[in-house]
Coordinates of C-alpha atoms and ligand atoms in Angstrom, one line a residue:
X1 CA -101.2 -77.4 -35.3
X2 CA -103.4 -74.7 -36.3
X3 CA -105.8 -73.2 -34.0
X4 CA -105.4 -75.3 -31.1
X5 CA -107.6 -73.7 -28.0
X6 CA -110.1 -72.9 -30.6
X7 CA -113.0 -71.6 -29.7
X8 CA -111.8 -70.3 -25.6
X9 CA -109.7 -68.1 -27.8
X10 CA -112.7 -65.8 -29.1
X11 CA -114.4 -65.2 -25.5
X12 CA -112.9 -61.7 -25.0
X13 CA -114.2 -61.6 -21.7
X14 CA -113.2 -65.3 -20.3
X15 CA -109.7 -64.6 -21.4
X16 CA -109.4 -61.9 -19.2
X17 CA -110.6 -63.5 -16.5
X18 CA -108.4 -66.1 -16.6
X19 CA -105.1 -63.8 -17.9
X20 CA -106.0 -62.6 -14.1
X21 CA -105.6 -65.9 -12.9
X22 CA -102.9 -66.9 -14.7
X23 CA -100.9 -64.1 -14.1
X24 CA -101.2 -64.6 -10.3
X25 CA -100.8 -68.3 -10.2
X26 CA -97.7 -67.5 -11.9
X27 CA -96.4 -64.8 -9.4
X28 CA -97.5 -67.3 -6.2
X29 CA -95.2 -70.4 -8.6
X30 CA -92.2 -67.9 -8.8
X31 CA -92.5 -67.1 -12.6
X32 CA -90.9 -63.6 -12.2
X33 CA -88.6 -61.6 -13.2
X34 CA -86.7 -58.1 -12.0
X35 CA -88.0 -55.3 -13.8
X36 CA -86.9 -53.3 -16.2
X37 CA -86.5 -50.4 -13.9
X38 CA -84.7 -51.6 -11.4
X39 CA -83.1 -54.9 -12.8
X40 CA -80.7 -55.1 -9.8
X41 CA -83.1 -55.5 -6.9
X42 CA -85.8 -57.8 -6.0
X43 CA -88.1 -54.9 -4.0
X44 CA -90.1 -54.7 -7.0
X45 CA -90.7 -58.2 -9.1
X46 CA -93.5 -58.7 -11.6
X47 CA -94.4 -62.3 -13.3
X48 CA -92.2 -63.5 -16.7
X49 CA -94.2 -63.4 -19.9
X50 CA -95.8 -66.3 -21.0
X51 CA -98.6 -67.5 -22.8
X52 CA -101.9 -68.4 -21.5
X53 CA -102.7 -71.6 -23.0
X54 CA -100.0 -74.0 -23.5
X55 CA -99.3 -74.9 -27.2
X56 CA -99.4 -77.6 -29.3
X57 CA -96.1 -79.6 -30.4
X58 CA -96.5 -83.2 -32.0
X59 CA -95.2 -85.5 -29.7
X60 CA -93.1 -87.0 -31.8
X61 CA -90.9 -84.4 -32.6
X62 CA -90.9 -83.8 -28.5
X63 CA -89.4 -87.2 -28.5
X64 CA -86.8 -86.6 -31.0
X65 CA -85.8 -83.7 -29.6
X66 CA -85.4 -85.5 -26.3
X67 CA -83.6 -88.7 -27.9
X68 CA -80.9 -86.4 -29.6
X69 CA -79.8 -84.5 -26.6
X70 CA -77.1 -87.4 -25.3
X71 CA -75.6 -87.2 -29.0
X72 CA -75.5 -83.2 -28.8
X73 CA -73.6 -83.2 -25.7
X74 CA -71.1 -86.0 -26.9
X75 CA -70.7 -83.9 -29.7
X76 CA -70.1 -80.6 -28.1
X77 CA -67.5 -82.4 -25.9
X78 CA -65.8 -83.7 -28.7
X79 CA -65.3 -80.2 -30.7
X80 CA -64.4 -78.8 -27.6
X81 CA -61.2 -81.1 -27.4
X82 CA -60.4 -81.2 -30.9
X83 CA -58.2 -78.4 -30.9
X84 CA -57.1 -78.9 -34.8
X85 CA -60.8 -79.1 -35.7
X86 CA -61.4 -75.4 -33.4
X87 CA -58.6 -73.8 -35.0
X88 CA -59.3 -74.6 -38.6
X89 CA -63.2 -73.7 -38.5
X90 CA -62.6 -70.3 -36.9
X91 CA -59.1 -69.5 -38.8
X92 CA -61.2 -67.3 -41.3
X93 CA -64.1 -65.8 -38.5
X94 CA -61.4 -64.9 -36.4
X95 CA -59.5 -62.4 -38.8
X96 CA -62.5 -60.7 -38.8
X97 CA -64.7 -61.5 -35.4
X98 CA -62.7 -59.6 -32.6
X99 CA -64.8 -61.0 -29.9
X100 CA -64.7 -64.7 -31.5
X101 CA -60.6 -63.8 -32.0
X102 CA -60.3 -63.0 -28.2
X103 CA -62.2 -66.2 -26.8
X104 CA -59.8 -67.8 -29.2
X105 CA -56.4 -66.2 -27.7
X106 CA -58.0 -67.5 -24.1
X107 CA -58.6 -70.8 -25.5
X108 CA -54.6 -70.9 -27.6
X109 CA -53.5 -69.8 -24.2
X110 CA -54.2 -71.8 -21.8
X111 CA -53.8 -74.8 -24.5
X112 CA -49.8 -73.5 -24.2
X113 CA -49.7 -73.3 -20.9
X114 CA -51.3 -76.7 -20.3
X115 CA -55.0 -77.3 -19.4
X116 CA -55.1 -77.7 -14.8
X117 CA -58.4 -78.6 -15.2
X118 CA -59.4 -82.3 -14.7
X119 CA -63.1 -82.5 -14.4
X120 CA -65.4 -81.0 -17.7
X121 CA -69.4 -79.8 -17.3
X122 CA -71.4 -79.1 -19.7
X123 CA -74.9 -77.2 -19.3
X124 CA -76.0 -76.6 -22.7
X125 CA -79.8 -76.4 -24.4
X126 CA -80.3 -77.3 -28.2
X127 CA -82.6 -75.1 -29.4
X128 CA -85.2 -76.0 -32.3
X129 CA -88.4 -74.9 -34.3
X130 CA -90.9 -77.6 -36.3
X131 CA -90.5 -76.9 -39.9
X132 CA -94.0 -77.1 -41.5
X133 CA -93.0 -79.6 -44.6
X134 CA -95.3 -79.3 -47.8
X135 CA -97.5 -82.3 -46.9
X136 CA -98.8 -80.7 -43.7
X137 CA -96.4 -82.3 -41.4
X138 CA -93.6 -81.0 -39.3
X139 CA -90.0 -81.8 -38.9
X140 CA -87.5 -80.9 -35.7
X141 CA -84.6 -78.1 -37.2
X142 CA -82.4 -77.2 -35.0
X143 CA -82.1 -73.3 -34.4
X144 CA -78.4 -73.4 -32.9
X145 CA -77.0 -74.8 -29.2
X146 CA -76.2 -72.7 -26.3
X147 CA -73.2 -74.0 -24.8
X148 CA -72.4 -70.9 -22.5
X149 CA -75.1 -69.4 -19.8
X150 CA -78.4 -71.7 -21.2
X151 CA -81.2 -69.9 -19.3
X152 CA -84.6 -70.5 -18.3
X153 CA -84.1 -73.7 -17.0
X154 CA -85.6 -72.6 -13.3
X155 CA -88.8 -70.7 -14.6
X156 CA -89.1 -73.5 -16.7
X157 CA -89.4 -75.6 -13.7
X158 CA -92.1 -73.3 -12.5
X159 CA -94.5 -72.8 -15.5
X160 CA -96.3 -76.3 -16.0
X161 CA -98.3 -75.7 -12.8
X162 CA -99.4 -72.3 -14.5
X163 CA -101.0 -74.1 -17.5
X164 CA -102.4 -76.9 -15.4
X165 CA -104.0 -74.3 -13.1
X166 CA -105.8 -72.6 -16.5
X167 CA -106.7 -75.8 -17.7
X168 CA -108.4 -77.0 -14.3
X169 CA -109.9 -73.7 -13.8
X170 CA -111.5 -74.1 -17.6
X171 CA -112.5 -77.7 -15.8
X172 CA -110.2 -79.2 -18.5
X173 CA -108.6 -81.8 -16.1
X174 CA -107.4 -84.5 -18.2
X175 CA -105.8 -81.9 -20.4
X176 CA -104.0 -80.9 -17.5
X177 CA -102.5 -83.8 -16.5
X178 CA -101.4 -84.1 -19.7
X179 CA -98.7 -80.9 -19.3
X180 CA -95.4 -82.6 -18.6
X181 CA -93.5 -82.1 -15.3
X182 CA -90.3 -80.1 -16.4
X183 CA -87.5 -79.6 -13.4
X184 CA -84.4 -78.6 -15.5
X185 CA -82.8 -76.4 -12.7
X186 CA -82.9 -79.8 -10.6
X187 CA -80.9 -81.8 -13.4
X188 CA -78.7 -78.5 -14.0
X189 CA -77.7 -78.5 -10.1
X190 CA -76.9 -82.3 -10.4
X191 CA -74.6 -81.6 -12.8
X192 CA -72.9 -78.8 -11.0
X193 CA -73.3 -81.0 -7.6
X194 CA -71.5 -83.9 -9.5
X195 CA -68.6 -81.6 -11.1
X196 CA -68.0 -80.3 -7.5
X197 CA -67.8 -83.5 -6.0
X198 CA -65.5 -84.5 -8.5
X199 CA -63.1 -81.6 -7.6
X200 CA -62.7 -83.6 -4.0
X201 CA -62.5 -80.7 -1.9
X202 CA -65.3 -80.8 0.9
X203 CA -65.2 -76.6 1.8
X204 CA -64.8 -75.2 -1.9
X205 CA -67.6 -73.5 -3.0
X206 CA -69.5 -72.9 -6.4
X207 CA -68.8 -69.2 -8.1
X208 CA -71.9 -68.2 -10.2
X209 CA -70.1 -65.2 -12.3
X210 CA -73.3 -62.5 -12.4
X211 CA -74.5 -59.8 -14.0
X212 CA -74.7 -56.9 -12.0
X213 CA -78.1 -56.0 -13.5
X214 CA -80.2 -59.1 -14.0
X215 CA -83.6 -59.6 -14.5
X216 CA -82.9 -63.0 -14.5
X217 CA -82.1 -63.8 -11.2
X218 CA -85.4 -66.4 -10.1
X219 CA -83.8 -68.5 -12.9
X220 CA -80.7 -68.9 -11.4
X221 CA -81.9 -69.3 -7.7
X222 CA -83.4 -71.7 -8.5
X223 CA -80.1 -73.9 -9.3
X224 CA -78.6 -72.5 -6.6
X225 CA -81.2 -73.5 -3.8
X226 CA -80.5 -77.2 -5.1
X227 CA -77.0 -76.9 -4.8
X228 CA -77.7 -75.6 -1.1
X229 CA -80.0 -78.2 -0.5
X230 CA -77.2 -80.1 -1.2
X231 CA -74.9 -78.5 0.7
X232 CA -73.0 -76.9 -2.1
X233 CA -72.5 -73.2 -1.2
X234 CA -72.6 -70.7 -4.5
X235 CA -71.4 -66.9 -4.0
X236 CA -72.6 -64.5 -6.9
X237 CA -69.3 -62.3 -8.0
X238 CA -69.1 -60.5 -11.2
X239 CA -65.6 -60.1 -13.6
X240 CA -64.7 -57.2 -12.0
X241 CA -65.1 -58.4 -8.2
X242 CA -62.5 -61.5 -9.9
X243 CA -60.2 -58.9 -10.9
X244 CA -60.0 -57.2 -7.7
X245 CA -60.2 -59.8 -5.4
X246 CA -59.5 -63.6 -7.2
X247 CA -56.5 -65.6 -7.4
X248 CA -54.6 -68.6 -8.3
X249 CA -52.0 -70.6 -6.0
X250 CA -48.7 -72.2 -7.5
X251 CA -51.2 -74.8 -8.1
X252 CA -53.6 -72.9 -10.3
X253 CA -56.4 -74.0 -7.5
X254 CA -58.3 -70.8 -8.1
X255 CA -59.4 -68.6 -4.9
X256 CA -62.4 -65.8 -4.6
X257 CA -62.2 -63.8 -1.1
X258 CA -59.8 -65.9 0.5
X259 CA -62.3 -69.7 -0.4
X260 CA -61.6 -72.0 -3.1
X261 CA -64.1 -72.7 -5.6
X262 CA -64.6 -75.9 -7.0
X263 CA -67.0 -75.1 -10.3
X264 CA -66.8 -71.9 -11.9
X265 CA -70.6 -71.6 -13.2
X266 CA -71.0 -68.5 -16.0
X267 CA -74.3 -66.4 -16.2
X268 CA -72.0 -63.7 -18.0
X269 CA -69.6 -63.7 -20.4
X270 CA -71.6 -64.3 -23.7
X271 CA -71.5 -60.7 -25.6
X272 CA -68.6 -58.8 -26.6
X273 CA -70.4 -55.7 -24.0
X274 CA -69.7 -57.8 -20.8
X275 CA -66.0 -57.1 -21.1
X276 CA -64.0 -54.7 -20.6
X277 CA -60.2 -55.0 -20.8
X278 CA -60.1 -55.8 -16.9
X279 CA -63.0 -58.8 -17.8
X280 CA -60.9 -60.4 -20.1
X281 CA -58.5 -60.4 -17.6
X282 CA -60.8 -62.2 -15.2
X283 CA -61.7 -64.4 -17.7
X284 CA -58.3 -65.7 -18.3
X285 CA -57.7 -65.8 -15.2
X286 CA -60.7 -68.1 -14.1
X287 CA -59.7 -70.3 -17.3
X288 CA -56.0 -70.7 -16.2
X289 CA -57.1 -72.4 -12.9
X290 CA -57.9 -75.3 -12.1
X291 CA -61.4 -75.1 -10.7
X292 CA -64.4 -77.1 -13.4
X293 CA -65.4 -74.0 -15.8
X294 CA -68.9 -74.2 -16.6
X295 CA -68.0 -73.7 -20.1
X296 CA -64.2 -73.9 -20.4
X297 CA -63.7 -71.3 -23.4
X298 CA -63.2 -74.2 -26.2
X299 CA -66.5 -75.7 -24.9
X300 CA -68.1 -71.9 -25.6
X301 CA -65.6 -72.0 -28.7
X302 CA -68.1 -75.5 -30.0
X303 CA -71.5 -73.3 -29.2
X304 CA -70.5 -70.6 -31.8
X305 CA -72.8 -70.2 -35.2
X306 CA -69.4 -70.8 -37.3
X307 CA -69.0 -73.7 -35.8
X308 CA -72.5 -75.1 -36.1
X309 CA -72.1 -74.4 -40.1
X310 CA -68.9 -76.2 -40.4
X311 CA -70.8 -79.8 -38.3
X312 CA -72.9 -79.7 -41.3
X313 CA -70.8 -80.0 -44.4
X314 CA -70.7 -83.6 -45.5
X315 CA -68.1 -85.9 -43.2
X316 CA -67.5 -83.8 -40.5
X317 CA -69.5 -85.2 -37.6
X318 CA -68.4 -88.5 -38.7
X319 CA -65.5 -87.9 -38.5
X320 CA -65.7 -86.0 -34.9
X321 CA -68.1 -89.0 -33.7
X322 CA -66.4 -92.2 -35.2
X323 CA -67.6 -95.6 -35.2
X324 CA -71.6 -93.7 -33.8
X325 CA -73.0 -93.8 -37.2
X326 CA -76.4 -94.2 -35.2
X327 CA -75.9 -90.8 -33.1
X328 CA -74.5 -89.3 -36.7
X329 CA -77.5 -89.8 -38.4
X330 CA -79.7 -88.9 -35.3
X331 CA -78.4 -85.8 -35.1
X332 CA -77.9 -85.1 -38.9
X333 CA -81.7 -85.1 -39.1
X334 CA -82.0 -82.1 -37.3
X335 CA -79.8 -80.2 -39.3
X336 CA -81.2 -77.3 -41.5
X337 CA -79.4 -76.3 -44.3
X338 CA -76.1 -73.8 -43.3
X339 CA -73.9 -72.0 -45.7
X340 CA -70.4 -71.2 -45.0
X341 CA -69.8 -67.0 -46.2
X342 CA -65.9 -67.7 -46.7
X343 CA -64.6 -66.0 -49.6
X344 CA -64.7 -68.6 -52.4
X345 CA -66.9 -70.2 -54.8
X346 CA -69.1 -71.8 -52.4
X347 CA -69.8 -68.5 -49.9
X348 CA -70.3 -66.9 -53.8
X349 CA -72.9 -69.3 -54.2
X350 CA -74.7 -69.2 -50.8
X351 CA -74.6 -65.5 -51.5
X352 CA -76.1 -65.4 -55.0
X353 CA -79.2 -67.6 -53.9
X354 CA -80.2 -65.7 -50.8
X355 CA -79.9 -62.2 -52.5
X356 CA -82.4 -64.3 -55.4
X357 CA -84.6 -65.7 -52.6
X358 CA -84.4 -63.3 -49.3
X359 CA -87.4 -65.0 -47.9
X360 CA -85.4 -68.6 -47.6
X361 CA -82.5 -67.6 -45.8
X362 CA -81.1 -66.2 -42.2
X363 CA -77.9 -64.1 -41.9
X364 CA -75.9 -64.8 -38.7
X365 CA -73.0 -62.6 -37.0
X366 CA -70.7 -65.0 -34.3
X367 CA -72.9 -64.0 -31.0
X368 CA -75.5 -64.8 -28.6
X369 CA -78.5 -63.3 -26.7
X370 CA -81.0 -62.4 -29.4
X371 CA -81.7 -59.4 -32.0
X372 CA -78.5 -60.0 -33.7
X373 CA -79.5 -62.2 -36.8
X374 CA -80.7 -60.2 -39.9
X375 CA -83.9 -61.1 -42.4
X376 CA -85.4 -59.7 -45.8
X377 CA -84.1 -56.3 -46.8
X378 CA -81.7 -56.0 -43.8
X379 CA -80.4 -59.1 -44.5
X380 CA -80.2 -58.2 -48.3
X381 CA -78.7 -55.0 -47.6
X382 CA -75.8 -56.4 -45.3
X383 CA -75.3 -59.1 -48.0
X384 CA -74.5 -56.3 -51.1
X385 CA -72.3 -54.4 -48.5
X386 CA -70.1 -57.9 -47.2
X387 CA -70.0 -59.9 -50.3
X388 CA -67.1 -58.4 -51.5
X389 CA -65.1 -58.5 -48.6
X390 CA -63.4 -60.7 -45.9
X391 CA -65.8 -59.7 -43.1
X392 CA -68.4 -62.1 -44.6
X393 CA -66.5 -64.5 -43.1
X394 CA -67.7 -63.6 -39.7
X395 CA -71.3 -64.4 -40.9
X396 CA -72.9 -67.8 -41.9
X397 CA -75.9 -68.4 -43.7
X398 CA -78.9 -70.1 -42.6
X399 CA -81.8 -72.1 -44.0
X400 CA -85.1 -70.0 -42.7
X401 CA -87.2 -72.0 -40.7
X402 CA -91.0 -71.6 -41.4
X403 CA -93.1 -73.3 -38.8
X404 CA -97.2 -73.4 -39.2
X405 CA -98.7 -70.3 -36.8
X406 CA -101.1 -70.7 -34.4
X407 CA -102.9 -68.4 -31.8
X408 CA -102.5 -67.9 -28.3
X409 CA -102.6 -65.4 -26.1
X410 CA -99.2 -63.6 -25.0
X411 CA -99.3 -62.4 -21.0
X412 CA -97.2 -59.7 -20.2
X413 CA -97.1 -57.3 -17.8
X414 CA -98.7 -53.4 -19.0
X415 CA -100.6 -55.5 -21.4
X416 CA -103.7 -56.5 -22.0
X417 CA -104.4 -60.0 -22.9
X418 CA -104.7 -60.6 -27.1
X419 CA -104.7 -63.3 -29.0
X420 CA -102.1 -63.6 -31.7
X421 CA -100.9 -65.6 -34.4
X422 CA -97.5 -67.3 -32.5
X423 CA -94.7 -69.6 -33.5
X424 CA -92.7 -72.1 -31.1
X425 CA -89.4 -72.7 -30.2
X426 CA -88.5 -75.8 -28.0
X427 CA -85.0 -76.2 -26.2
X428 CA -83.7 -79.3 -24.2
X429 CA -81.6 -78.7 -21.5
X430 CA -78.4 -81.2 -21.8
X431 CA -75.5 -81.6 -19.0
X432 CA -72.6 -84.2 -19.0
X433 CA -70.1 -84.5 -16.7
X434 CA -66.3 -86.1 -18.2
X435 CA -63.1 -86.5 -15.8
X436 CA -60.6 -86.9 -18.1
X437 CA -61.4 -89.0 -20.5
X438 CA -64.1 -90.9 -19.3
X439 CA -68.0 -89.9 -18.9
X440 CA -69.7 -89.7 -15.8
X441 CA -72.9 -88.2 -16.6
X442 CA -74.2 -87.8 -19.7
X443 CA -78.2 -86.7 -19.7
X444 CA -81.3 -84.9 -20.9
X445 CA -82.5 -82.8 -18.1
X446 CA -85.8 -80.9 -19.4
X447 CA -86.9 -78.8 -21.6
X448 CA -88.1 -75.3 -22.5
X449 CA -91.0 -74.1 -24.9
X450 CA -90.9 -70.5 -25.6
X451 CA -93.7 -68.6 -28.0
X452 CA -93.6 -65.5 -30.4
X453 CA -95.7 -63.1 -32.2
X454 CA -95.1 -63.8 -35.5
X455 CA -93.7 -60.7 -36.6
X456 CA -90.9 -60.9 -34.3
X457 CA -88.6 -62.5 -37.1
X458 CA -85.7 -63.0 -33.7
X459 CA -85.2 -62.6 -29.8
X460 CA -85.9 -64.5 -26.6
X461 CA -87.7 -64.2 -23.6
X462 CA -84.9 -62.0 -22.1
X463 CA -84.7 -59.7 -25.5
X464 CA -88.6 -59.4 -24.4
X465 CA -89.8 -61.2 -27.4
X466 CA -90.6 -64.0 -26.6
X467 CA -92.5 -65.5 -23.9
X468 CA -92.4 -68.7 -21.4
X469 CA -94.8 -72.0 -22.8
X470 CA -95.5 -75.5 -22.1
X471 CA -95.5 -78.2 -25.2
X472 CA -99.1 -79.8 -24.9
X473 CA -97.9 -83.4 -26.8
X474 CA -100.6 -84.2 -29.4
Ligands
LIG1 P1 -79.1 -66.2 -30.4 O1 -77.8 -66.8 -30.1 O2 -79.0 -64.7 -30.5 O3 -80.2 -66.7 -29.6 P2 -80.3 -67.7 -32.5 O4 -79.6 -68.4 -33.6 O5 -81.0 -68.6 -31.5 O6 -79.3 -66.7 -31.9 O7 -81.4 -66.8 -33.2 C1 -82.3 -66.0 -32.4 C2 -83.7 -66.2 -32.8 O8 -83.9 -65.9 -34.2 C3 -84.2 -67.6 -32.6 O9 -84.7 -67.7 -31.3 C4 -85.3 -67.7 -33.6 O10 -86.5 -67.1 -33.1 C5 -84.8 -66.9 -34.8 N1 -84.1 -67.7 -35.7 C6 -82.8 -68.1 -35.7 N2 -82.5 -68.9 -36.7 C7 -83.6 -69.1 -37.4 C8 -83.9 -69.8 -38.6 N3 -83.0 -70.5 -39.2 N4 -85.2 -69.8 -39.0 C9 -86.1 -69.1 -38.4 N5 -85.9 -68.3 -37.3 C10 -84.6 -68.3 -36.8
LIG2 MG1 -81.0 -68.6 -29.5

């Protein structure tokens, strides 16, 4: 995978040129984003980042990632109900995780009090990076899963017509047509549309729970212009407009301004910031009900780093899947290697080889979003301070990925276009769809390439990071 546009990467000029028409293919496609500035109005928009050239990802491992999905989401479905399995992984984290420990109150709860929801959807994306393996090749490593607020799925939708249009205008045509079609938000809103149906009630309505600053917001109109298309109405409320103004009748049916809302779809919710007291309030409140939470708390309980760890160790997805030792062993092979930090001989272990070889290893606190993970002398540093005490538990320890690099060129607005050396990350959107006990959806519904500098050790496209690519198969 090394060089891969080769030689249009050195023409200074030409790359400017078509950065310029790039850029504004990508505004007329809907590639955009709010601006930092003023990230809660549309008045001023400018394009998402993304690279000019889409990069190069063996085919192979694009299939794999593709053919594992269906077994991820059976997978998080099954931790999610497996109370005795949630309970024992986190029983250490919690003590010392207060965000992790709240989620799990919410999710002890409502377990009490008896779950009123009947229909379960998931929207989650599997997140990976090709490991470059000493004979050249590359293997698919899963990074982690995203069970809670997956993003990107609408850009994503939005970018292959980008790359096509550099590739025709470079009068690369069959290269072109050989940039997949990618409509995630579509299969996203199908799963909402088919959770909503589910609930049976012809004028409830789909709550998006918002951000009240969010760049973000193209993504997630795109799902909702397919629910409308639909006929599925979404109003956009944030925790604190559910504090003020939701309720729940005597039969936990839950209501926002006086309509009943069917699916309960979270774009917030995911960092210990976005609540306050009165949030976590809200959020108990939506969880008590029962309208379909898109994810119920023990389904963002399954997405957590501690609990990714613990899938690892030797029996467990086995056990959690039995009788699928084909699935098992799929999704086995996209394990890396994850170390538990519990006290005990085996976190004393873990400890002792990543403080011999800091370059090997990934330290992970329980959270989402980007920027929180620590590497080399940071990650050292932490590692001296935690290992003699309880709040390593709150951490795992992660095998570091090492793809090969390759250039491209990074577009973002303010800058000019430059080729650097980049590394991939792919994610496949997965949604499933379970009333009671039995599946009623259960699919892969695109994917998402996003593209670094390689000095960014972490962060996504929204931690400004990353940027928005295609997967050119080879
Ligand atoms: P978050 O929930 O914050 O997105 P991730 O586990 O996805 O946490 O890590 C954030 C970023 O850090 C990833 O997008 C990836 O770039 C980098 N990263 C995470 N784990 C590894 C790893 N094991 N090897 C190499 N890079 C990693
Ligand atoms: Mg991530």
């Amino acid at each position: 995978m090394a060089n891969s546009w080769g030689s249009l990467l050195q023409d200074e000029q030409q790359l400017e040129e078509l950065a310029q028409q790039a850029v504004d293919r990508a505004l007329a496609e809907g590639v955009l984003l709010r601006t930092s500035q003023e990230p809660s109005s549309s008045d001023v928009v400018s394009y998402a980042p993304f690279t000019l050239f889409p990069s190069l990802v063996p085919a192979a491992l694009l299939e794999q990632a593709y053919a594992v999905q269906q077994d991820f989401n059976l997978l998080v479905d099954a931790v999610s109900q497996n109370a005795a399995f949630l309970e024992q992984t986190l029983s250490s984290t919690i003590k010392r995780d207060n965000f992790t420990a709240r989620l799990f109150d919410i999710h002890k709860q409502v377990l009490k009090e008896g779950i009123a929801q009947t229909v379960f959807l998931g929207l989650n994306r599997s997140d990976y990076m090709f490991q470059r393996n000493a004979d050249g090749s590359s293997a698919l490593k899963q990074i982690e899963i995203n069970t809670i607020s997956a993003s990107f799925g609408g850009l994503a939708s939005r970018t292959p017509a980008v790359h096509r249009h550099v590739l025709n205008v470079l009068s690369k045509t069959k290269e072109a047509a050989k940039i997949l079609s990618n409509n995630p938000s579509k299969g996203l809103a199908l799963g909402i549309a088919k959770a909503w149906e589910l609930y049976g009630s012809a004028n409830a309505l789909v709550l998006l729970i918002a951000q009240e600053k969010e760049r973000n917001v193209f993504d997630q109109r795109a799902i909702e212009n397919e629910l409308l298309a639909r006929n599925i109405h979404v109003i956009r409320r944030r925790f604190e407009d559910v504090s003020a103004r939701g309720s729940l009748d005597q039969n936990r049916k839950l209501f926002m301004d006086g309509q009943e809302i069917a699916v309960v779809y979270f774009r917030d919710g995911y960092m210990p910031s976005q609540y306050s007291l009165q949030n976590w309030e809200a959020r108990l409140l939506l969880e008590r009900s029962c309208a379909v939470k898109c994810p119920d708390i023990a389904t963002q309980l399954a997405g957590t780093k501690k609990v990714q760890q613990e899938l690892s160790r030797a029996g467990v997805l086995e056990a959690l899947l039995p009788g699928q030792p084909e699935a098992t062993a799929r999704l086995q092979a996209t394990f890396a290697g994850l170390y538990s930090l519990d006290m005990g001989e085996e976190g004393d272990q873990a400890i002792t080889e990543a403080l011999a070889t800091p370059s090997r290893f990934v330290l992970k606190p329980q959270r989402e979003g980007g920027g929180n993970n620590l590497y080399g002398d940071e990650m050292v540093q932490a590692l001296e301070r935690l290992k003699d005490s309880e709040e390593r538990a709150s951490y795992i320890l992660m095998e570091k990925i090492e793809p090969e690099p390759f250039g491209n060129c990074l577009l973002r607005p303010g800058s000019p276009a430059r080729v650097v050396q980049c590394i991939s990350e792919l994610g496949i959107f997965g949604v499933y769809v379970r009333q009671g006990k039995t599946f009623v959806m259960n699919k892969h519904v695109g994917h998402l390439l996003r593209t670094k500098a390689i000095e960014h050790a972490d962060g996504g496209v929204a931690a400004g990071v990353a940027v928005l690519d295609n997967p050119y198969p080879v």
